[in-house]
Amino acid sequence: MPSSFKTLGTAVGILSAASSVRALQNGVGKLPVMGYNAWNAFACNVNETLVLQTAQYMKNYGLLDVGYNHVNLDDCWASKNRTSTGEVLSDPIRFPSMNNLTAQLHSMGFYAGIYSDSGWFTCQGYPGSFMHEEQDALTFQSWGFDFLKWVADILPVPFDDVIREGMVGKYQRMTDALAMVAKQTGTTFTFSLCEWGWSQVWLWGASMAHSWRIDNDIGPYWSSIATIINAASFVTQATDFYGRNDPDILEIGNGDFTYDEAKTHFTAWALMKAPLLISTNLATISQEMLSILKNTEIIAINQDPAYGTSVSPFRWGINPDWTFNSSFPAQFWSGPSENGTVFMLINTLDEPTDMFFNLTESPWIRAGREYSVRDLWTHTNNGTVTRNYTATDVPPHGVVALLFQDAGDEPAGLWPLCAGEAATQCTAENGTTYY
């Protein structure tokens, strides 16, 4: 692949260190992947022509220009049977030449992704890669793919007396295979894990992959988005450069999302530093939904080169802190960025509401300072604030995304001398306490 192409985006190198496999932290794969995955839009009704048409839409709509540089296949690309020597084959009608497909995607400026399963079969009954991991990894490399989505489906898992491994071992088999391919050919893959069980995967996913799923499959409706945001709120510490929680693909343009719900969906995924993989029919997507996907100020936070960490809740809001509630997840989030402190406020209610917080509730804000406010959705500078902020009339299931930048000392003469959470502990040198 020419060096000029490599400057376009992210790939992840998987290398072996003795018997373990880990992501190589050399700047490759540092940031979340952005691109397209066909599954939620087309499921098994996919072919080479449709994939290339979708890639062309991504170029025409400017999605490639703002960073969406992966086009990934999901299930159903394969023939139902392997060859007599065990090679997996692409469907001869729908995907007559994988090398031609990847070559055309590369020539358009995209990375190319493929999907496989850790069991006997994929979710849709096509050949899985169990006991063919190295063989399949070499095949994917020879076809020119750069990205691998690796799934542990429930149904095709081999019997215990066959696999003799736990959940981590099923993934380790392919990470070892990718390490072997990297050593033999110099080719690297982005490796994305998909395992349903958010409470466990984040504990070990970073040791072997670019990203790992944290919850069940996403659906094109608000309750699914709220459920995933709730799950993510308890594991934000797992995300950083080279490895991140994956809340599943983007449903922007699918289902019956309102505009505000779609904005919340995109904002949460982006600011949690998740992979941003569009999964909608780009032939029919509205300009309104495209404008959400192309918000470069939100994308800039997702692709921040200085901070790889997710935003995290500093207050749950209508629920006590640390409440697990799939319908009403945490509402007040913040995190550091290259250019200031990012705030995400989510109205989980079914009616508009005002959302108030004290600035120093966020650990990234300094007391006694004034902050300028940038609205990342209206793209406006909204003056300065001290001590607290109120977002007014936030729409139902809507979001506010703000960037606060230090603007110097707060104005003199403010009273009380201390405000917010620390007020009852604010004491002069002579011992006088101020409230």
XYZ file of N, CA and C in Angstrom, residues 3 8 31 33 68 70 74 77 79-80 88 95 104 114 127 194 221 229 276 295 298 345-346 353 361 380 382 390:
84
model
N 2.640 4.827 0.625
C 2.744 5.591 1.863
C 1.747 6.737 1.887
N -3.846 8.630 5.537
C -5.259 8.967 5.629
C -5.877 8.631 6.977
N -5.974 6.276 17.699
C -7.281 6.926 17.771
C -8.394 5.995 17.309
N -11.306 4.198 15.259
C -11.608 4.006 13.850
C -12.888 4.759 13.497
N -14.039 9.549 7.981
C -14.621 8.203 7.888
C -13.896 7.421 6.782
N -12.833 4.001 6.778
C -12.950 2.541 6.722
C -14.274 2.158 6.070
N -19.600 -7.046 7.028
C -20.004 -7.791 8.207
C -20.288 -9.224 7.768
N -20.605 -12.588 3.740
C -19.788 -12.386 2.547
C -19.241 -13.710 1.985
N -18.808 -18.016 1.081
C -19.499 -19.224 0.639
C -19.804 -20.082 1.858
N -20.787 -20.955 1.728
C -21.219 -21.752 2.878
C -20.207 -22.839 3.260
N -11.314 -20.639 3.395
C -12.597 -19.978 3.312
C -12.671 -19.246 1.971
N -19.526 -11.624 -4.189
C -18.168 -11.100 -4.016
C -17.203 -11.926 -4.861
N -10.102 -1.588 -5.070
C -10.899 -0.417 -5.418
C -11.139 0.476 -4.206
N -13.219 -6.743 7.208
C -13.937 -7.998 7.037
C -14.332 -8.529 8.408
N -19.073 -20.040 7.433
C -17.942 -20.633 8.151
C -17.320 -19.688 9.170
N -15.965 -8.443 19.533
C -17.400 -8.342 19.790
C -17.808 -9.497 20.691
N -33.643 2.920 18.090
C -34.672 3.535 18.913
C -34.034 4.020 20.214
N -25.729 3.797 26.825
C -25.090 4.890 27.571
C -25.001 4.526 29.048
N -16.430 5.154 15.382
C -17.586 5.771 14.737
C -17.800 5.099 13.390
N -20.339 16.675 11.933
C -20.007 17.733 12.883
C -18.525 17.622 13.236
N -17.367 17.963 16.970
C -17.551 16.754 17.768
C -16.530 15.695 17.359
N -24.184 17.087 28.395
C -25.384 17.063 29.223
C -26.481 16.364 28.441
N -27.044 15.291 28.997
C -28.062 14.501 28.314
C -29.376 14.616 29.060
N -36.126 20.348 29.586
C -35.738 20.675 30.957
C -34.518 21.576 30.950
N -17.886 20.771 39.945
C -18.298 19.377 40.033
C -17.467 18.528 39.081
N -21.089 28.197 18.152
C -21.032 29.592 18.571
C -20.219 29.724 19.850
N -20.220 31.478 23.320
C -21.325 31.987 24.134
C -20.856 32.689 25.398
N -26.037 26.911 33.394
C -27.351 26.323 33.161
C -27.611 26.238 31.669
